[in-house]
PDB file of C-alpha atoms in Angstrom:
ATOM      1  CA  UNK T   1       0.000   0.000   0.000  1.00  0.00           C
ATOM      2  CA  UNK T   2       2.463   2.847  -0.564  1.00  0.00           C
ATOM      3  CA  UNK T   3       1.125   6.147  -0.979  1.00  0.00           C
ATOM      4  CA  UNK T   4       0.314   8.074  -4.128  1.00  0.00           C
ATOM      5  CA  UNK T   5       2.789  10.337  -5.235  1.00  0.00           C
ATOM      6  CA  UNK T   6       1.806  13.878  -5.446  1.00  0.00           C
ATOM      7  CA  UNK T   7       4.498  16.728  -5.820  1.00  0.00           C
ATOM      8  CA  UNK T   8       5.355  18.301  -1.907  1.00  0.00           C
ATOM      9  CA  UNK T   9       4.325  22.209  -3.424  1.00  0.00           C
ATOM     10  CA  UNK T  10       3.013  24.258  -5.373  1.00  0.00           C
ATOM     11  CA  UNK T  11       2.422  27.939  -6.092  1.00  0.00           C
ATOM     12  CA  UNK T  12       0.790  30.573  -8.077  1.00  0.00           C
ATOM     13  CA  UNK T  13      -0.732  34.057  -8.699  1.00  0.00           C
ATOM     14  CA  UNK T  14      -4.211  34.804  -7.646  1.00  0.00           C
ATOM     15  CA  UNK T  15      -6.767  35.054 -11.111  1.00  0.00           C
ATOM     16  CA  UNK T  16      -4.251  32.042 -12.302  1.00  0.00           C
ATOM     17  CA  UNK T  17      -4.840  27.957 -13.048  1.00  0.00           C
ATOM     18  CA  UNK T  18      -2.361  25.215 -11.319  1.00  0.00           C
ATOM     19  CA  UNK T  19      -2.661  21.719 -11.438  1.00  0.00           C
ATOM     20  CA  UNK T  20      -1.724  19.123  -8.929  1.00  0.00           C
ATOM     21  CA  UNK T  21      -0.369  15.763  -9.691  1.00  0.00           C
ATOM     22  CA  UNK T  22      -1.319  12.566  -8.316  1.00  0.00           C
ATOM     23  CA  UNK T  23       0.230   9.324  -9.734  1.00  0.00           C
ATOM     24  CA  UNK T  24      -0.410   6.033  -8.570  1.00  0.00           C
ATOM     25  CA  UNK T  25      -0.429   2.820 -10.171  1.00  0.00           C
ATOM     26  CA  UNK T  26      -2.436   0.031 -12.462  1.00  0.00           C
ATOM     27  CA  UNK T  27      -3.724  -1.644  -9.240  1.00  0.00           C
ATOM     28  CA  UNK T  28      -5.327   2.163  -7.821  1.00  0.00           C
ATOM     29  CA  UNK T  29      -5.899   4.930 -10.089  1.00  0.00           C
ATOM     30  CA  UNK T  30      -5.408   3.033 -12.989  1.00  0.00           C
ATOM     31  CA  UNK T  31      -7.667   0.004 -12.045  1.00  0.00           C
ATOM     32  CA  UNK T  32     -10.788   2.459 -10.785  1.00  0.00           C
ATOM     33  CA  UNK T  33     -12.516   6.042 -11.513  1.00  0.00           C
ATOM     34  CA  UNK T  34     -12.407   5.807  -7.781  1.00  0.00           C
ATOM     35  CA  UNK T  35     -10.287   9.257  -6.956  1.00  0.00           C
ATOM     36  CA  UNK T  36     -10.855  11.989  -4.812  1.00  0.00           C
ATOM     37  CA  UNK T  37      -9.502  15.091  -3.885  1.00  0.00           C
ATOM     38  CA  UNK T  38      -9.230  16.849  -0.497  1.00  0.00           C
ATOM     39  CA  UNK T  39      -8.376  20.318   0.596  1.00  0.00           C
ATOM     40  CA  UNK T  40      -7.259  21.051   4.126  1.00  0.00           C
ATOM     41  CA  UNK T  41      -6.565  24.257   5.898  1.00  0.00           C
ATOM     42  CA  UNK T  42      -4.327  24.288   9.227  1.00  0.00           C
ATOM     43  CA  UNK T  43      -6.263  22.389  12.183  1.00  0.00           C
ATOM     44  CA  UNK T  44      -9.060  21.559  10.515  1.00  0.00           C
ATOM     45  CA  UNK T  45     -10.572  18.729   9.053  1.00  0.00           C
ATOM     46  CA  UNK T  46     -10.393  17.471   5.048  1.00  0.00           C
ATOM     47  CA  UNK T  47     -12.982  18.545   2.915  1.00  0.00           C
ATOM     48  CA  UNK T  48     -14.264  16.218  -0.228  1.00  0.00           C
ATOM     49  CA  UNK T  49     -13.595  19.015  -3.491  1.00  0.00           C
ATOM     50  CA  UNK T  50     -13.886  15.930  -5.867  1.00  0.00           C
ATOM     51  CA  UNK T  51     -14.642  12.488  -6.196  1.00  0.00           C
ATOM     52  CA  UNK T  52     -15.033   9.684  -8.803  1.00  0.00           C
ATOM     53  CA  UNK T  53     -12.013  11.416 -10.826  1.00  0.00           C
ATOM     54  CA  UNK T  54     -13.867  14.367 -12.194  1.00  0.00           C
ATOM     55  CA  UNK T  55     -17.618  14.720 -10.014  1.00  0.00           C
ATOM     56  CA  UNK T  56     -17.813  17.937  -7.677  1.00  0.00           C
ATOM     57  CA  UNK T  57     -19.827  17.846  -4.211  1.00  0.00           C
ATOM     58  CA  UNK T  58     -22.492  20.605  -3.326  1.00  0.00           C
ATOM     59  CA  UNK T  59     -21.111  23.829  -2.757  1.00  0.00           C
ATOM     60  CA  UNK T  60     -18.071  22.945  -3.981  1.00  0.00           C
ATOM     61  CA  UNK T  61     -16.962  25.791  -6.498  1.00  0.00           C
ATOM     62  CA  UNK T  62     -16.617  24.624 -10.568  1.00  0.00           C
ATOM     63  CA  UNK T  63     -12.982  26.393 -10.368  1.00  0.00           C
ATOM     64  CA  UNK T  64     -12.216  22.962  -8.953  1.00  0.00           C
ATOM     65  CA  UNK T  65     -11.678  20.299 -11.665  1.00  0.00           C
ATOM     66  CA  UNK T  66     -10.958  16.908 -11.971  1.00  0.00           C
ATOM     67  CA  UNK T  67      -9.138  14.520 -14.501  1.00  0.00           C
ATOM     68  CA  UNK T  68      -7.321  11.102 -15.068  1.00  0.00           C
ATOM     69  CA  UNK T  69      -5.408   9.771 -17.820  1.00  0.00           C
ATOM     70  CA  UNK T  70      -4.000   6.022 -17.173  1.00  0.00           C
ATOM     71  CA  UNK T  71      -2.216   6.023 -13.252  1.00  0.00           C
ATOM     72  CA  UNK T  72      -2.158   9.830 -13.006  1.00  0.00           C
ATOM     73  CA  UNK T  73      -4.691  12.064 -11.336  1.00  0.00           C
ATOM     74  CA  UNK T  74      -5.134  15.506 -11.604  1.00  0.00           C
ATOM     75  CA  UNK T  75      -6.625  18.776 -10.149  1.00  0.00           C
ATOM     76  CA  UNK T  76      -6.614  21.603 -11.416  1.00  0.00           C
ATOM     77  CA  UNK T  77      -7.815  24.470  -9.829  1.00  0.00           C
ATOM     78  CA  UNK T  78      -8.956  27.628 -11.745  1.00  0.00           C
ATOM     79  CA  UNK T  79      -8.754  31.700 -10.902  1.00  0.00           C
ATOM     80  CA  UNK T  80      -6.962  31.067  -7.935  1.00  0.00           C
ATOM     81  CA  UNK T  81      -8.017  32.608  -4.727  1.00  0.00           C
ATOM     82  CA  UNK T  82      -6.516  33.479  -1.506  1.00  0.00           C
ATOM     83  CA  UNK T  83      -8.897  31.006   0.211  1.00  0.00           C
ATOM     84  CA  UNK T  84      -7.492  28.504  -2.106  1.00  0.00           C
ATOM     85  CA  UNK T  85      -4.362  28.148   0.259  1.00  0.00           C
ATOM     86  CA  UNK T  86      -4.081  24.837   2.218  1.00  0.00           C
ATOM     87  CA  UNK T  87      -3.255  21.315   1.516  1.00  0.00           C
ATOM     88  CA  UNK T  88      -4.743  19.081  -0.837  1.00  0.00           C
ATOM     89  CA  UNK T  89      -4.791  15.031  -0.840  1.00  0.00           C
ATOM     90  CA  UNK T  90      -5.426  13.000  -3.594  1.00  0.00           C
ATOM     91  CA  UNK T  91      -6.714   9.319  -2.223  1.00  0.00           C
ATOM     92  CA  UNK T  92      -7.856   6.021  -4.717  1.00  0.00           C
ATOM     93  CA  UNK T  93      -9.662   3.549  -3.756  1.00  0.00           C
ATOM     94  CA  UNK T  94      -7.309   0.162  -4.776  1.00  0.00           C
ATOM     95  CA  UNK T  95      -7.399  -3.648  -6.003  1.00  0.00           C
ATOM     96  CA  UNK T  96      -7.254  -4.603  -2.442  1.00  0.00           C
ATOM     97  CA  UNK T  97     -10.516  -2.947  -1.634  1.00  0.00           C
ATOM     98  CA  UNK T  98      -8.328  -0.334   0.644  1.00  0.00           C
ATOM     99  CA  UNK T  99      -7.792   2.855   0.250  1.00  0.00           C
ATOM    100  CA  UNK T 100      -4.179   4.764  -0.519  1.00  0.00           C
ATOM    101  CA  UNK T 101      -3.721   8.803   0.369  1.00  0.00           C
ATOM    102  CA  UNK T 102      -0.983  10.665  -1.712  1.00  0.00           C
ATOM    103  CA  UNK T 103       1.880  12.544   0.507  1.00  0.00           C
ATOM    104  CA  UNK T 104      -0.188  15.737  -0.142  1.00  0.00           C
ATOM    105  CA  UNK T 105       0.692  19.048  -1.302  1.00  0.00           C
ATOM    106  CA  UNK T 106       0.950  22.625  -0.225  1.00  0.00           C
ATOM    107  CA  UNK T 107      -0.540  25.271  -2.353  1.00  0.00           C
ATOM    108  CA  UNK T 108       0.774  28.483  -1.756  1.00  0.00           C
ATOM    109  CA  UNK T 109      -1.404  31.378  -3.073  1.00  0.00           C
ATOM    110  CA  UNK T 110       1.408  33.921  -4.047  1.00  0.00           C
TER     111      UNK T 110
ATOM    112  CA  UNK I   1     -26.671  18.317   9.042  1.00  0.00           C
ATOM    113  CA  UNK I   2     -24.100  15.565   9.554  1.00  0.00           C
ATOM    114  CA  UNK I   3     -22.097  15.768  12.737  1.00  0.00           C
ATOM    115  CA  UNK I   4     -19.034  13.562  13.355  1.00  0.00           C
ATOM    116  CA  UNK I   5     -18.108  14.051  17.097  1.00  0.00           C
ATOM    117  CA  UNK I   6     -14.884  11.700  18.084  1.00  0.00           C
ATOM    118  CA  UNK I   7     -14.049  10.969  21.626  1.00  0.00           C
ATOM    119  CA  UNK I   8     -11.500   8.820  23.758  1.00  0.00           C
ATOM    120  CA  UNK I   9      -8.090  10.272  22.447  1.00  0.00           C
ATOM    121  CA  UNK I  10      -5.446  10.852  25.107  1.00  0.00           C
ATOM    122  CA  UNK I  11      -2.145  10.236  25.757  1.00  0.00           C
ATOM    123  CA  UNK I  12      -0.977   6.489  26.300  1.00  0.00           C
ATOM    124  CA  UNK I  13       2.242   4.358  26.932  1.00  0.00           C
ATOM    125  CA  UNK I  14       3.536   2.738  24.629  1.00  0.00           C
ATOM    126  CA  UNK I  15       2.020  -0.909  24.492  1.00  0.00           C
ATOM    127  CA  UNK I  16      -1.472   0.724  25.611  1.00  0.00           C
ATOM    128  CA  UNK I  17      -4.307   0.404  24.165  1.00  0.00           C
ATOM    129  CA  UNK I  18      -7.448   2.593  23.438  1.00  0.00           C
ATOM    130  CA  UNK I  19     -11.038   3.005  22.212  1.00  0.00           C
ATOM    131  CA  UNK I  20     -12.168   5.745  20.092  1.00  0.00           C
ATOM    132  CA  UNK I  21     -15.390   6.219  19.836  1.00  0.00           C
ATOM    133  CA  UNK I  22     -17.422   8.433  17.031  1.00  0.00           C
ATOM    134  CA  UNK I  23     -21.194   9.486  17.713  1.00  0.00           C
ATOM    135  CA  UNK I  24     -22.934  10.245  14.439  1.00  0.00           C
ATOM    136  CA  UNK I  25     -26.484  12.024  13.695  1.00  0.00           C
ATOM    137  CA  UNK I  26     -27.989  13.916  10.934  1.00  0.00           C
ATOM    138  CA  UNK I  27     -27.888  11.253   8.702  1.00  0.00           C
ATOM    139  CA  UNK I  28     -29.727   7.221   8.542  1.00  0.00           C
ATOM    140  CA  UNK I  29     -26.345   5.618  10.212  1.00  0.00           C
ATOM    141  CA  UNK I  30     -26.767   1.984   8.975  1.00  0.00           C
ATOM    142  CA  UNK I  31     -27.185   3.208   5.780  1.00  0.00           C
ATOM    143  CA  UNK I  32     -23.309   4.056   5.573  1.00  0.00           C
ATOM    144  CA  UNK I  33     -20.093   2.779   5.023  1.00  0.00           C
ATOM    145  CA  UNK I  34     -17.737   4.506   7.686  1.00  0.00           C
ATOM    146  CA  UNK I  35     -13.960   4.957   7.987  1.00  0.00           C
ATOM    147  CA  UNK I  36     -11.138   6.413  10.244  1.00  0.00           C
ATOM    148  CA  UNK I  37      -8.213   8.036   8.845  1.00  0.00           C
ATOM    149  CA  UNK I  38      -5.550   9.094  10.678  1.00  0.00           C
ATOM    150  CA  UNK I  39      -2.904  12.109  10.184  1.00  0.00           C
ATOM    151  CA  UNK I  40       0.328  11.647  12.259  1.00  0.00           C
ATOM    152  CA  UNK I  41       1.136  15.580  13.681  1.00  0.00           C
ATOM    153  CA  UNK I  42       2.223  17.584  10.666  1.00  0.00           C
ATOM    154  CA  UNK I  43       2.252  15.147   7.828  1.00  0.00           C
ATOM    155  CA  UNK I  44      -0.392  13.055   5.681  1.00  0.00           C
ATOM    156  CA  UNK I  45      -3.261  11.445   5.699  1.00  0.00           C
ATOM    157  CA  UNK I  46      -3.744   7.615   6.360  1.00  0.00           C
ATOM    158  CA  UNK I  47      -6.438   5.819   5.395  1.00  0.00           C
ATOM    159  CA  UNK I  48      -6.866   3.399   8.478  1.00  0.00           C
ATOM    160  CA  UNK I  49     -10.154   1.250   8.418  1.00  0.00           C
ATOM    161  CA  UNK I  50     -13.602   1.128   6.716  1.00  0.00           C
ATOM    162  CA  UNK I  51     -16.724  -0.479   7.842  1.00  0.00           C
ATOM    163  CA  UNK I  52     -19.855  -1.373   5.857  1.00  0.00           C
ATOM    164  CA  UNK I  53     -22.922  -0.120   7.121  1.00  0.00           C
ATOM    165  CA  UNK I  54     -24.340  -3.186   8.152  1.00  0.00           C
ATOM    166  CA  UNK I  55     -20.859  -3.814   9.958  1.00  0.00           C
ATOM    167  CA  UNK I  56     -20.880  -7.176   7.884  1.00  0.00           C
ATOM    168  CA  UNK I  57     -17.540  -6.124   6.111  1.00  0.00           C
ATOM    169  CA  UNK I  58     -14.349  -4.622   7.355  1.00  0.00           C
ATOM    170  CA  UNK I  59     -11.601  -3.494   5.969  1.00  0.00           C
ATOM    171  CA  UNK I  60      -7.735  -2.395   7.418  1.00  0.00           C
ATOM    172  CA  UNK I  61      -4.464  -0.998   6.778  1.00  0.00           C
ATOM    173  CA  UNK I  62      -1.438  -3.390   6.453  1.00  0.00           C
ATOM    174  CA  UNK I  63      -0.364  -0.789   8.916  1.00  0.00           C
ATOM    175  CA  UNK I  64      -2.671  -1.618  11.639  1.00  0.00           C
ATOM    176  CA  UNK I  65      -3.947  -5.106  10.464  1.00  0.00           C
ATOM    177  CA  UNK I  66      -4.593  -7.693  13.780  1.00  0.00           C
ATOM    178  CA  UNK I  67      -3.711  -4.453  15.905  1.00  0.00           C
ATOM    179  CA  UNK I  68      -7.005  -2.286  15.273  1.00  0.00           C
ATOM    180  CA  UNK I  69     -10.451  -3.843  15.376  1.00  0.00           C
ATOM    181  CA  UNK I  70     -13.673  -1.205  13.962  1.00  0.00           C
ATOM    182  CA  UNK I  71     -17.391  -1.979  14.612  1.00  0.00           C
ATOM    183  CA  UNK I  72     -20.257  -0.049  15.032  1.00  0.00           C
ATOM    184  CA  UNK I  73     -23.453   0.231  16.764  1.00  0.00           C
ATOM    185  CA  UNK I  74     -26.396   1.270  14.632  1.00  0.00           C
ATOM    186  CA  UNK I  75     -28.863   1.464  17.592  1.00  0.00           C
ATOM    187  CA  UNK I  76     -26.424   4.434  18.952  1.00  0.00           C
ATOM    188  CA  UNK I  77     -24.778   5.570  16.124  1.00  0.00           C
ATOM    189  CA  UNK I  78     -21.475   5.229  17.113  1.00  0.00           C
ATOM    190  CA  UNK I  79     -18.430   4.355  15.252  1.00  0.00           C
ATOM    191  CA  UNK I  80     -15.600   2.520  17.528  1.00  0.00           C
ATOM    192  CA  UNK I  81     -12.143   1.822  17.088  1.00  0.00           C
ATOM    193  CA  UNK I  82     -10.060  -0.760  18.763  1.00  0.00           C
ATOM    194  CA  UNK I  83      -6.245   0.273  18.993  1.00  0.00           C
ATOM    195  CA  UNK I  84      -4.125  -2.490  21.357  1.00  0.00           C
ATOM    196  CA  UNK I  85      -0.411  -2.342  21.168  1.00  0.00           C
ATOM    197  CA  UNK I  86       0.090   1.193  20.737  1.00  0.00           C
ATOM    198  CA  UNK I  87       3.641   2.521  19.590  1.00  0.00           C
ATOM    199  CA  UNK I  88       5.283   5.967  18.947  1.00  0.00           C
ATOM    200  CA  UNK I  89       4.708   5.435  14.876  1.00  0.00           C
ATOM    201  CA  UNK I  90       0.401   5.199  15.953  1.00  0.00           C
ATOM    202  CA  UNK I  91       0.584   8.860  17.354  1.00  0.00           C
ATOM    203  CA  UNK I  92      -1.906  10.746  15.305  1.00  0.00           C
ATOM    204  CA  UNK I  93      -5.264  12.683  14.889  1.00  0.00           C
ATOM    205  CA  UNK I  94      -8.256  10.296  13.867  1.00  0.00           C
ATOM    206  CA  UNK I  95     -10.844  11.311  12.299  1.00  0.00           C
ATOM    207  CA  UNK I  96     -14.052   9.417  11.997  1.00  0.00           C
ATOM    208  CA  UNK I  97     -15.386   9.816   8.477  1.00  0.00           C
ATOM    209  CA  UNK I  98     -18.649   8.771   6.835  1.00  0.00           C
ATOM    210  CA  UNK I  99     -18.453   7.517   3.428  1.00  0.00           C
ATOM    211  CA  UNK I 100     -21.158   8.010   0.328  1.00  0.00           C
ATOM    212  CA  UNK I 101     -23.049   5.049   1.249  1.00  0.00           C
ATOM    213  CA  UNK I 102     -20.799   2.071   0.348  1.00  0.00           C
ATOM    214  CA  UNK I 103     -17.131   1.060   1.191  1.00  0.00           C
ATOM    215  CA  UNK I 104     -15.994   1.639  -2.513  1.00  0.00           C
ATOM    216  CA  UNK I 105     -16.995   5.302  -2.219  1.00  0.00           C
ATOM    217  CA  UNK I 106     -14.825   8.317  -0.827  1.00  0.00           C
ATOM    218  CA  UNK I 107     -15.452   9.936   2.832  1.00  0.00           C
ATOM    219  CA  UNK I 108     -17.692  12.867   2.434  1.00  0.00           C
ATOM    220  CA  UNK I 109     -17.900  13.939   5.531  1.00  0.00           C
ATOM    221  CA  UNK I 110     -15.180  14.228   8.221  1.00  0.00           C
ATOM    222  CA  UNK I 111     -15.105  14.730  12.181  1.00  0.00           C
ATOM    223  CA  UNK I 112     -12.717  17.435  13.854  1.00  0.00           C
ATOM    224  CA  UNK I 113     -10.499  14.683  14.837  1.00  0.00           C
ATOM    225  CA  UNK I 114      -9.547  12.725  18.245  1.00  0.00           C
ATOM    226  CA  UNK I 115      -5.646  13.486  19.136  1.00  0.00           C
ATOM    227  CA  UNK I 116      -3.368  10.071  20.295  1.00  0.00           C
ATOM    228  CA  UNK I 117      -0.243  10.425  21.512  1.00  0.00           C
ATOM    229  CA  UNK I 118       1.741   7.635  22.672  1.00  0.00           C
ATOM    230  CA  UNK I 119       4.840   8.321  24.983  1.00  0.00           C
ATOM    231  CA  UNK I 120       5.917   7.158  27.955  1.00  0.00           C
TER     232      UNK I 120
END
């Protein structure tokens, strides 16, 4: 079960696009469209901003998109805000019926 | 609304052992799939165990496998964990988390989180 592998940071310009990285392989992402995406600010709980690769909960803001292509997941988030700062997990659901986190990363609105 | 509330965290010896608990409501309980996840004090997120809602089905962590036990009791809807042989590497937040309805599906919503620390 070894975690996803998601890059440790990124950064970028309010009003701009980024795109976070999660790659797994042909026994998680690549076996199921079962990926989600979690934001987290400091001491508080995850919040679900995508699941099933590309589907977005209520409330949850279509700047936040979702995408896969063979063991790599992606996020991209779009006219980056402030609020937009935290952490973000990517986490597949795997051949083993577990589930597998990524190492997370920390976007830094600039 | 759904509220996760998670109790029975503390600070243990090493070899300990603990039960968390997690009392659910706004939500039909048995109807759920629920998990913990834990995140060890400034780093990631681990997915730990899942429970069907019937409580028919469990799943674990290679991590925690014959160390954790999770159940549930739909007449209180609680969510339990079982740790026994704590050690320094189990010191974490868990959260309680309730799923989309079965085990195959993602945890939608998540509880503040119950604090273990395991030192002697």
């Amino acid at each position: 079960q070894s975690a996803l592998t998601q890059p440790a940071s990124v950064s970028g310009s309010p009003g701009q696009s980024i795109t976070i990285s999660c790659t797994g392989t042909s026994s998680d992402i690549g076996a199921y469209n079962s990926v989600s995406w979690y934001q987290q600010h400091p001491g508080k709980a995850p919040k679900l901003m995508i699941y099933d690769v590309t589907k977005r909960p209520s409330g949850v803001s279509n700047r936040f998109s979702g995408s896969k292509s063979g063991n790599t997941a992606s996020l991209t988030i779009s006219g980056l805000q402030a609020e937009d700062e935290g952490d973000y997990y990517c986490n597949s659901y795997t051949s083993s019926s577990t589930w597998v986190f990524g190492g997370g990363t920390k976007l830094t609105v600039l | 609304e759904v509220q996760l509330l998670e109790s029975g965290g503390g600070l243990v010896q090493p070899g300990g052992s603990l039960r968390l608990s997690c009392a659910a409501s706004g939500f039909t309980f048995s109807n759920y799939a629920m998990s913990w996840v834990r995140q060890t004090p400034g780093k990631g997120l681990e997915w730990v165990s899942t429970i069907s809602g019937s409580g028919a089905s469990t799943y674990y962590a290679d991590s925690v496998k014959g160390r954790f036990t999770i159940s549930r009791d739909n007449s209180k809807n609680t969510l339990f964990l079982q740790i026994n042989s704590l050690g320094a590497e189990d010191t974490a937040v868990y959260y309680c988390a309730k799923t989309g309805g079965y085990t195959t599906q993602p945890n939608d919503y998540w509880g503040q989180g119950t604090l273990i620390t395991v030192s002697s």
